[in-house]
Coordinates of C-alpha atoms in Angstrom, one line a residue:
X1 CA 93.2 -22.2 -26.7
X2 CA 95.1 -24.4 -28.5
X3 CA 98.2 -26.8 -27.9
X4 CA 100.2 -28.4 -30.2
X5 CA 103.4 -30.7 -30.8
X6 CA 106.7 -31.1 -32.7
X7 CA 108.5 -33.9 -32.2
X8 CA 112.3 -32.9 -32.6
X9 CA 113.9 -36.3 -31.9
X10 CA 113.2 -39.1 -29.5
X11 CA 114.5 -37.1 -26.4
X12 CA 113.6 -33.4 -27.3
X13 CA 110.2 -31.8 -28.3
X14 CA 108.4 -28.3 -28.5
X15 CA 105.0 -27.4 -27.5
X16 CA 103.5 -24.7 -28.7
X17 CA 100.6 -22.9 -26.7
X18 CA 98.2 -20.3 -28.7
X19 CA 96.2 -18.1 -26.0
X20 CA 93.2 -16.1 -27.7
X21 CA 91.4 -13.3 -26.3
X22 CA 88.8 -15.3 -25.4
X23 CA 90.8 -17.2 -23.4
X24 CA 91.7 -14.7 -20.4
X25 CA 88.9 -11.9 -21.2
X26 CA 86.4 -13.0 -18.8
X27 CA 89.0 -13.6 -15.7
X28 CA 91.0 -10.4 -16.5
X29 CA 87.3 -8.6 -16.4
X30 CA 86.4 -10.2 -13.7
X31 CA 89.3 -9.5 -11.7
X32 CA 89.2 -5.6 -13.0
X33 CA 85.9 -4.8 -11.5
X34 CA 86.8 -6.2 -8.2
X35 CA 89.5 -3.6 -8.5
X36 CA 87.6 -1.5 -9.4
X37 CA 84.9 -1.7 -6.3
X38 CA 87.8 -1.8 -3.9
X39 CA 89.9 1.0 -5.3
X40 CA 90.6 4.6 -3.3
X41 CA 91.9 6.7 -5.5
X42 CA 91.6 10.5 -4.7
X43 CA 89.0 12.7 -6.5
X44 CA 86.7 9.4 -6.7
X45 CA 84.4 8.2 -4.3
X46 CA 85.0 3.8 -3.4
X47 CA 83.7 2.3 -6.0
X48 CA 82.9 4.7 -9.1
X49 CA 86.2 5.1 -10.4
X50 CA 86.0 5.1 -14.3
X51 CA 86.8 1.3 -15.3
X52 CA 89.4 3.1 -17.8
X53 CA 91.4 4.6 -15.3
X54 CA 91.4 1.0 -13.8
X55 CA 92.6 -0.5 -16.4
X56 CA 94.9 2.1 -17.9
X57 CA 96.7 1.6 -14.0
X58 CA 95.9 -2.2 -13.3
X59 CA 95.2 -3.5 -16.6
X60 CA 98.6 -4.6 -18.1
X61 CA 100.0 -6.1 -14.8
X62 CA 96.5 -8.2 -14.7
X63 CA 96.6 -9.2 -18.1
X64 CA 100.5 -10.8 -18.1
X65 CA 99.2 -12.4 -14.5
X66 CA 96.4 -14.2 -15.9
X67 CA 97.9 -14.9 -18.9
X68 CA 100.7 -17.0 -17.1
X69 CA 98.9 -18.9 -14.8
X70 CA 96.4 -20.1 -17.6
X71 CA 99.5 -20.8 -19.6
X72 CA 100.9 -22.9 -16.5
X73 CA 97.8 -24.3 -15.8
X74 CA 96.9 -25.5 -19.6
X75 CA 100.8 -27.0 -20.0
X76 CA 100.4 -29.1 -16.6
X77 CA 97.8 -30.4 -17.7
X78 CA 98.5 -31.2 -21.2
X79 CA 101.4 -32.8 -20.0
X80 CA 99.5 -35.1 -17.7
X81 CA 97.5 -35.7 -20.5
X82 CA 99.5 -37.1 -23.1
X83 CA 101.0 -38.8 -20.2
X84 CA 104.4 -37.3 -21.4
X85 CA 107.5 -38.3 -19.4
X86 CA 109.8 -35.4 -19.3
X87 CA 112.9 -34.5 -17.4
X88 CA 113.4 -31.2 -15.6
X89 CA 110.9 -28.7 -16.5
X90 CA 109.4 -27.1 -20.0
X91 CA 112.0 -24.3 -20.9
X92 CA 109.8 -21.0 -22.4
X93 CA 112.0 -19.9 -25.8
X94 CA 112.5 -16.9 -25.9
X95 CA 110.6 -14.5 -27.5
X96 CA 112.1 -11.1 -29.5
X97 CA 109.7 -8.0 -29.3
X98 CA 106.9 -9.7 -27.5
X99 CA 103.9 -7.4 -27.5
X100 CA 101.5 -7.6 -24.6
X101 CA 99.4 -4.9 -26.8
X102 CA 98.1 -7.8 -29.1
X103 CA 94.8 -9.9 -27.9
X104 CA 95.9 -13.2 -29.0
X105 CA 99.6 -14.9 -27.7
X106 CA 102.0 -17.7 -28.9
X107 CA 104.5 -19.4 -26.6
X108 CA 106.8 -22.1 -27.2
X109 CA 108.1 -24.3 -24.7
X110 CA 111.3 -26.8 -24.9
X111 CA 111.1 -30.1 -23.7
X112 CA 113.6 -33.3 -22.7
X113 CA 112.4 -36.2 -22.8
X114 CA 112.6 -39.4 -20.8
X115 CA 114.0 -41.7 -23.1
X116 CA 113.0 -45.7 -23.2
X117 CA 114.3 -48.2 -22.5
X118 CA 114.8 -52.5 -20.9
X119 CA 116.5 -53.0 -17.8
X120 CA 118.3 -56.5 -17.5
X121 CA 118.6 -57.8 -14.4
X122 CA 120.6 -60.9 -15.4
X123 CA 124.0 -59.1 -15.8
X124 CA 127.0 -60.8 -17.3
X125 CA 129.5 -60.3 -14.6
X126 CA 127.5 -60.9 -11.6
X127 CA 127.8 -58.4 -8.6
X128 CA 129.7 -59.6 -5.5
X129 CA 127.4 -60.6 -2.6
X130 CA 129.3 -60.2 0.5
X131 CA 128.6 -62.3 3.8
X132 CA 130.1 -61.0 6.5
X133 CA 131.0 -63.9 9.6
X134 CA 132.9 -63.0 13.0
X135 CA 136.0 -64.8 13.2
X136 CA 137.6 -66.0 16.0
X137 CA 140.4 -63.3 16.4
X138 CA 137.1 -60.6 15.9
X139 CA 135.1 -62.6 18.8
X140 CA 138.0 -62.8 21.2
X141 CA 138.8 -59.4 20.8
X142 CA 135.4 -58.3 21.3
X143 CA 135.2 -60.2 24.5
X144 CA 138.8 -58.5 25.4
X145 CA 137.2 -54.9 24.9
X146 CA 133.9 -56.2 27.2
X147 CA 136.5 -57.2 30.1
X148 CA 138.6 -54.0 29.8
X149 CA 134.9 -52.3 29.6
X150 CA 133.8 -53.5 33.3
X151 CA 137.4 -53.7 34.5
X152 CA 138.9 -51.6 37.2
X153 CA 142.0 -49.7 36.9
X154 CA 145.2 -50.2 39.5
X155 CA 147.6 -46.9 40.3
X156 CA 150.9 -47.9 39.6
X157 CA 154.5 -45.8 39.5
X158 CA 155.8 -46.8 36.8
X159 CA 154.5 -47.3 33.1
X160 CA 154.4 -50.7 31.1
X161 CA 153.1 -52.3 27.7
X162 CA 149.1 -52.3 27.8
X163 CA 148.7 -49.5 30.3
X164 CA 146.7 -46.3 30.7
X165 CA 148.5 -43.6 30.5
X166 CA 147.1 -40.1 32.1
X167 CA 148.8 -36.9 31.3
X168 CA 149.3 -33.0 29.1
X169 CA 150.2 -33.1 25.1
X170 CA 152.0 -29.7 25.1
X171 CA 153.2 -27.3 21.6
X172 CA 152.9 -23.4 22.3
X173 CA 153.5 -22.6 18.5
X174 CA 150.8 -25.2 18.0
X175 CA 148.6 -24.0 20.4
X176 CA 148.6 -27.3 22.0
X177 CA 147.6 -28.1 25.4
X178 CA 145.2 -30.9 26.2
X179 CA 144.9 -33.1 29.1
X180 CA 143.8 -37.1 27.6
X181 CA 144.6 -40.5 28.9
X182 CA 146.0 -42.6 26.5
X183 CA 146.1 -46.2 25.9
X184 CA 149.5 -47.9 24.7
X185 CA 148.5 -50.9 22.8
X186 CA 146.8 -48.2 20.6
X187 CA 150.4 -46.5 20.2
X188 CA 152.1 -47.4 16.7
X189 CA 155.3 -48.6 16.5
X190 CA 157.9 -50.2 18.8
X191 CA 159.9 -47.0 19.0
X192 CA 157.5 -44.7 20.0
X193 CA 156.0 -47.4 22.8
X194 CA 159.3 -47.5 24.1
X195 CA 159.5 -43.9 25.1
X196 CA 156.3 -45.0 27.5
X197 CA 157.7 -47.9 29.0
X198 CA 159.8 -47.2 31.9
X199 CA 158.3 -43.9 32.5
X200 CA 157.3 -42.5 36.0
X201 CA 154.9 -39.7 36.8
X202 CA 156.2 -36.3 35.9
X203 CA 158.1 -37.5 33.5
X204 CA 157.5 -35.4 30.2
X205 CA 158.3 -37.6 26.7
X206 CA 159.0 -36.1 23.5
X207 CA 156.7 -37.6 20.7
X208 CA 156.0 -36.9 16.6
X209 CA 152.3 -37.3 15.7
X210 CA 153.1 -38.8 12.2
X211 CA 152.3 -42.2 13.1
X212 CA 151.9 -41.8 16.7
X213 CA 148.6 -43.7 17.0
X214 CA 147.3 -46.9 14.8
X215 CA 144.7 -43.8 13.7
X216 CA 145.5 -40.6 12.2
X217 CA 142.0 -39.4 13.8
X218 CA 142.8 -40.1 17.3
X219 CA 144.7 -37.1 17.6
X220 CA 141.2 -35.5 17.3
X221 CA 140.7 -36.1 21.0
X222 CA 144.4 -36.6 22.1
X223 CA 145.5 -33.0 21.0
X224 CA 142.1 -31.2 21.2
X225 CA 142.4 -30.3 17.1
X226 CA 140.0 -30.1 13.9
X227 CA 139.5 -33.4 11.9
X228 CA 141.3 -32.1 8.7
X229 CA 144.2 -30.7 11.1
X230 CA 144.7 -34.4 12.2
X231 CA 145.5 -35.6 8.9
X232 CA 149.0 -35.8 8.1
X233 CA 150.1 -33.8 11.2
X234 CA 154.0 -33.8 11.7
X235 CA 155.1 -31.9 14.9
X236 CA 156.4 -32.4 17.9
X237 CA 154.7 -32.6 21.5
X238 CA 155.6 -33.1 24.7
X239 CA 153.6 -35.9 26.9
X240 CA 153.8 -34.8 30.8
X241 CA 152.5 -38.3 32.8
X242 CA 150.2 -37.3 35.5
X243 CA 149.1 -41.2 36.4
X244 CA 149.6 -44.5 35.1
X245 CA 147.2 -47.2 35.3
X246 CA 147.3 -50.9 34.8
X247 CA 143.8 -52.3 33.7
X248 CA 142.3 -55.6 35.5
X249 CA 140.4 -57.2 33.1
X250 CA 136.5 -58.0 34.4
X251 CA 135.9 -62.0 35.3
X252 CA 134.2 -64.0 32.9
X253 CA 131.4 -64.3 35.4
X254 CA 127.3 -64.9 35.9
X255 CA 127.9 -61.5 37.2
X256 CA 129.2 -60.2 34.3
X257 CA 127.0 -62.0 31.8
X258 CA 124.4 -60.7 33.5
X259 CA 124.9 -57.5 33.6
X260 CA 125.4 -57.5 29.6
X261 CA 122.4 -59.5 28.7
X262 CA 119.8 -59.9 31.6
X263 CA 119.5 -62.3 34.3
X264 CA 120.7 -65.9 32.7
X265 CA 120.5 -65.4 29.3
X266 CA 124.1 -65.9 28.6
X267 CA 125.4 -68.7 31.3
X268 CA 129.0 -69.5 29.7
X269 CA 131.6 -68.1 28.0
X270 CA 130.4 -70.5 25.1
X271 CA 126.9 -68.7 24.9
X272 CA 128.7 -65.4 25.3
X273 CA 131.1 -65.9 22.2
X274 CA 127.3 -67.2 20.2
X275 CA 125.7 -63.7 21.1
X276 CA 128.9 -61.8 19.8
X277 CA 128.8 -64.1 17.0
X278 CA 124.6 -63.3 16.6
X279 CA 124.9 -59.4 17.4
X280 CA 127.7 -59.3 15.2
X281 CA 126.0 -60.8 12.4
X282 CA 123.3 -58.2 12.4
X283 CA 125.6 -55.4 12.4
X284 CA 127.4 -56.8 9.3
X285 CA 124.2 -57.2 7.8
X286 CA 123.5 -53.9 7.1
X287 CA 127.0 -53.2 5.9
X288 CA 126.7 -56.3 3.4
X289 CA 123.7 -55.0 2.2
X290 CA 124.7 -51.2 1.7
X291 CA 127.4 -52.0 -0.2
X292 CA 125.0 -54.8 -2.4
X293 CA 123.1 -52.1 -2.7
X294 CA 126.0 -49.7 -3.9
X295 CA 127.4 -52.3 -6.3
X296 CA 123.9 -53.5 -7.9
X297 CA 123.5 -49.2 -8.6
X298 CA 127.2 -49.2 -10.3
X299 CA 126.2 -52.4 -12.4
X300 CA 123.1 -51.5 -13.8
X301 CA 124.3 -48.3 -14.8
X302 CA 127.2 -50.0 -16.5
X303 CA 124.7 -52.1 -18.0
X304 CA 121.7 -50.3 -18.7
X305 CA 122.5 -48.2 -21.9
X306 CA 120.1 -45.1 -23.3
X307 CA 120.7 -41.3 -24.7
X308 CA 119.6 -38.1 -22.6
X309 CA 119.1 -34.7 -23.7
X310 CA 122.2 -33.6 -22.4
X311 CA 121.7 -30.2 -24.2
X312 CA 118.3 -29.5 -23.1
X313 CA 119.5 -30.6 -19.2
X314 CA 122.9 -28.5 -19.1
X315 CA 119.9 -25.4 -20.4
X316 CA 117.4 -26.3 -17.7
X317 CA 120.3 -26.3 -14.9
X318 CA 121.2 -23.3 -15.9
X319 CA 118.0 -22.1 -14.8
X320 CA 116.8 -24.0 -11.6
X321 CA 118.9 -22.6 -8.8
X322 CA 118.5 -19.4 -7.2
X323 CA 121.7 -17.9 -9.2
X324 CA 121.6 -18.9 -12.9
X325 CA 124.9 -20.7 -13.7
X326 CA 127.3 -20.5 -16.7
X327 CA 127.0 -22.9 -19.6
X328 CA 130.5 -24.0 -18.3
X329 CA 129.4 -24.0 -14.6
X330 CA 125.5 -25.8 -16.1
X331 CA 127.9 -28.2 -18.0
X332 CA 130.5 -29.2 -15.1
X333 CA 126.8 -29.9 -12.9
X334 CA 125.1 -31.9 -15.2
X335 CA 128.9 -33.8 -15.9
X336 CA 128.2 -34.9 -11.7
X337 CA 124.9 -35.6 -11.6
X338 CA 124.4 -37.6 -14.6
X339 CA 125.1 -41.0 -13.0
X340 CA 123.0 -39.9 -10.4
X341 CA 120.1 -39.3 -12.8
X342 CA 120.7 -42.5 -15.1
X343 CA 119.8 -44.4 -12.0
X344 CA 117.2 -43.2 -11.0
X345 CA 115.7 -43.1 -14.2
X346 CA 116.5 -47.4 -13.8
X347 CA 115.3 -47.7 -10.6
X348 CA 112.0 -45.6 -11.6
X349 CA 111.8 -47.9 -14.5
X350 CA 112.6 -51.3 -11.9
X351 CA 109.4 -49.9 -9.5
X352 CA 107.0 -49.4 -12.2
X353 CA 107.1 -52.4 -14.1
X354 CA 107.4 -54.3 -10.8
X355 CA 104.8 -52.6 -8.9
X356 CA 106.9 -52.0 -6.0
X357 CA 105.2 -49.4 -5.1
X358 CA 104.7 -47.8 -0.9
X359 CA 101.0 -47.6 0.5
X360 CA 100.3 -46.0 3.8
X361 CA 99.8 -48.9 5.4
X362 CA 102.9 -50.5 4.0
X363 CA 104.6 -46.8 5.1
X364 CA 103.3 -47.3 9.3
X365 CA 104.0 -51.1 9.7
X366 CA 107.4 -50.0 8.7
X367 CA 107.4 -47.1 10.9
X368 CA 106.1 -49.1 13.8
X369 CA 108.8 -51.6 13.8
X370 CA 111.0 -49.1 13.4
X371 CA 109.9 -46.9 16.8
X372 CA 109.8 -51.1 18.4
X373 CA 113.5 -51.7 17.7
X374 CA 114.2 -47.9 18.8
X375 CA 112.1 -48.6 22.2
X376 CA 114.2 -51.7 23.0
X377 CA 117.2 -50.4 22.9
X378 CA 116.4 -48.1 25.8
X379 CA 115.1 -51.3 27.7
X380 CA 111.3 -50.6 26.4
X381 CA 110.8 -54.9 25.2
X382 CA 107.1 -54.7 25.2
X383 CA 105.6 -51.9 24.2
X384 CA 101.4 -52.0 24.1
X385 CA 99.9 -51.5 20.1
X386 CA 98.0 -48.2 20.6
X387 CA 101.8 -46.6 21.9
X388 CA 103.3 -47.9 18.9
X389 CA 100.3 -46.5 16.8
X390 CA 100.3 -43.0 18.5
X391 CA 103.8 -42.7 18.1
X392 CA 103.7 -43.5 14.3
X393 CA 100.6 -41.3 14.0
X394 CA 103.4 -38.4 15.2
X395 CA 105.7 -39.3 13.0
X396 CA 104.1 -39.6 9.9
X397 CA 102.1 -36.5 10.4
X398 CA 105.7 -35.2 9.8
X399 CA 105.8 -34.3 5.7
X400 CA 110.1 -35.1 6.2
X401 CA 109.8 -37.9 8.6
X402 CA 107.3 -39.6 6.2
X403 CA 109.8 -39.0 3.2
X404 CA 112.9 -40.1 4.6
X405 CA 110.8 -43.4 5.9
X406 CA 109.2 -44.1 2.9
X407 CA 112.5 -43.7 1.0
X408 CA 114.0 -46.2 3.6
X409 CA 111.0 -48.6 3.0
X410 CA 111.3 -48.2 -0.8
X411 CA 115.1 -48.9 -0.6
X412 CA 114.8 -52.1 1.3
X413 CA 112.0 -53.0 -0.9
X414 CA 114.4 -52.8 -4.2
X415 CA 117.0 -54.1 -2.4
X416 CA 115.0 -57.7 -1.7
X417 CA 113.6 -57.2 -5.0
X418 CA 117.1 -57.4 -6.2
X419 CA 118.4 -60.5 -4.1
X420 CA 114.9 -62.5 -5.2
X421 CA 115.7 -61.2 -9.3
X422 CA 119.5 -61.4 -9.7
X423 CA 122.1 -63.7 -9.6
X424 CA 125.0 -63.5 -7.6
X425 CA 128.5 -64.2 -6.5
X426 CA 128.4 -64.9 -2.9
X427 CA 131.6 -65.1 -0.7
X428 CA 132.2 -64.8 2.7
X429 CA 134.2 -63.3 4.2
X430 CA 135.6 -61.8 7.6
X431 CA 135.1 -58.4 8.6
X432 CA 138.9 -57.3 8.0
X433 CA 138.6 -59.6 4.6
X434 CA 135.2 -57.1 3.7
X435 CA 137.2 -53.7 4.7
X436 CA 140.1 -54.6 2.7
X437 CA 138.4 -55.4 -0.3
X438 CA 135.8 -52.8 -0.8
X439 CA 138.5 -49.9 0.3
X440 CA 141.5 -51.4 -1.4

């Protein structure tokens, strides 16, 4: 056998694999007379059927067989080899007339290239790094929502601002007919909280849902209807009160703290606005650094500039699903994906020169603190080590669990890697500041 190379440009290349008789001979023999031994064919006792009927009936379909997997075989490993890096698989050109009749075989296989290059970490527009803080107005409200939370609700007969409004949304030719309670400081606009106000039960209001709620999506659950339906709806409904409830917020008690945080960990409303503050800040941290994370992507693909063998790719994607696509439809994929390639093709880059790589011991302390912070959030604080160990065991004896975690691990890893490497611009910012930028 022999294997050989042309180099077409930096990103595309052919191999070229020459199969001799030689080659296959002994497997395709081998394989023949196990047929052979094995085979019941009337008018021929097991085992002395004439090795020329065998192979006049087996012989061809053997052959190709053996052929391919030595051909797979000896290109996987040449490819190893030569320590080649190449993106999506080896294409096989295609041959006119090939003749299976011969004893000696060419193929030639197309390949793309990974192409080289440097990734620059010190960018010349920095990326924004975001801290999140809880302001006051976030706090207070927070504390608002804990007292409505534990409140109690009063019966009363007739409806005012910042009640809780029980009763029907009605539209026959809408199919509409869902019993929800509604809360009024989450009603939009002065006009259509006045048609509340002043209300008694069994008293049916005429509403529009365009701009009903502060929330397009809370007409999900109000009116019983599909996500996309809520978008955008403009009917009318009828709202039949049932019962009318004025909320009594909780006390600002021991009690109350307690029953939040444990016996005397929070003792005043001081150390109750610190814990929001604390809890908060955790929450926020995983938003800052998702979208750090989302940003750095966008800026080193900006930055980090190389070719591809688009030609070769829009071929290859053409093949790789289970129906082939058009060049059109191959084109319009690889037009979507490309981004998504380029960076990984940075990252891969970012991990191997750093050595940021995930061993399995790496893999189960992540795990582990994983299954702890899972545990304690169901009231499980102290957990022994040989639980924690079984219950990793578990999960990483799961081929997708131990993916998904080792991607999570590997993303956090780049993700420090990236706050110890690059520069910055760091602002803070409040929550509504953070939500207003990044969707503006």
């Amino acid at each position: 056998m022999n294997i050989t190379r042309e180099n077409i440009d930096d990103l595309n290349a052919v191999v070229k694999v020459d199969i001799a008789k030689e080659d296959y001979e002994g497997k395709v023999d081998k394989i023949l007379k196990d047929y052979r031994k094995n085979a019941n064919i009337p008018g021929f006792r097991k085992g002395h059927v004439p090795m020329g009927m065998v192979k006049k009936q087996y012989g061809k379909a053997v052959l190709v067989d053996e052929v391919n997997k030595l051909l797979q075989d000896s290109l996987n490993k040449y490819l190893t080899e030569e320590k080649l890096d190449v993106l999506g698989n080896p294409i096989p050109k295609e041959q006119e007339n090939f003749d299976w009749d011969k004893e000696n075989y060419s193929f030639e296989f197309e390949l793309g290239l990974a192409p080289e290059f440097e990734v620059n970490l010190d960018l010349k527009e920095p990326v924004t790094k975001y801290n999140i803080v809880a302001d006051e107005k976030m706090v207070n409200k927070q504390i608002e929502n804990i007292q409505k939370q534990y409140g109690k609700l009063k019966s009363k007969d007739v409806v005012e601002e910042g009640d809780v409004v029980a009763g029907t949304f009605k539209n026959e030719e809408e199919g509409i007919d869902h019993e929800t309670s509604v809360e009024l400081e989450n009603i939009k606009g002065k006009k259509n909280l006045n048609k509340f106000v002043g209300a008694k039960v069994g008293d049916t209001i005429k509403l529009n849902t365009k701009g009903l709620f502060e929330d397009d999506h809370a007409l999900i659950n109000h009116l019983d209807i599909e996500h996309d339906r809520a978008h955008d709806l403009d009917i009318e409904v009828e709202f039949t009160i049932s019962e009318i409830n004025e909320r009594e917020l909780a006390d600002l008690d021991q009690e109350l703290f307690d029953k939040l945080f444990g016996k005397d960990k929070v003792k005043s409303v001081t150390e109750l606005k610190e814990k929001i503050k604390e809890d908060a800040a955790k929450q926020f941290q995983q938003q800052s650094d998702q979208q750090l994370m989302n940003d750095v992507t966008e800026a080193l693909i900006e930055a980090t500039k190389f070719e591809l063998p688009k030609e070769f790719l829009q071929k290859w994607i053409q093949t790789v699903g289970e129906k082939p696509m058009t060049e059109e439809e191959a084109k319009e994929e690889y037009e979507n994906s490309e981004k998504g390639l380029r960076y990984q093709l940075i990252e891969g880059k970012i991990i191997n020169d750093n050595n940021l790589n995930v061993n399995f011991d790496d893999l189960k302390a992540f795990a582990t603190d994983k299954i702890r912070q899972q545990m304690a959030q169901f009231g499980q604080t102290d957990p022994s080590q040989k639980e924690l160990d079984d219950i990793a065991a578990r999960i990483l004896s799961n081929q997708d669990e131990a993916k998904r975690l080792s991607e999570q691990l590997m993303n956090e890893k780049l993700l420090n890697f990236y706050k110890e490497n690059m520069k910055f611009n760091e602002k803070e910012v409040t929550y509504e500041e953070f939500v207003k930028e990044i969707y503006k």
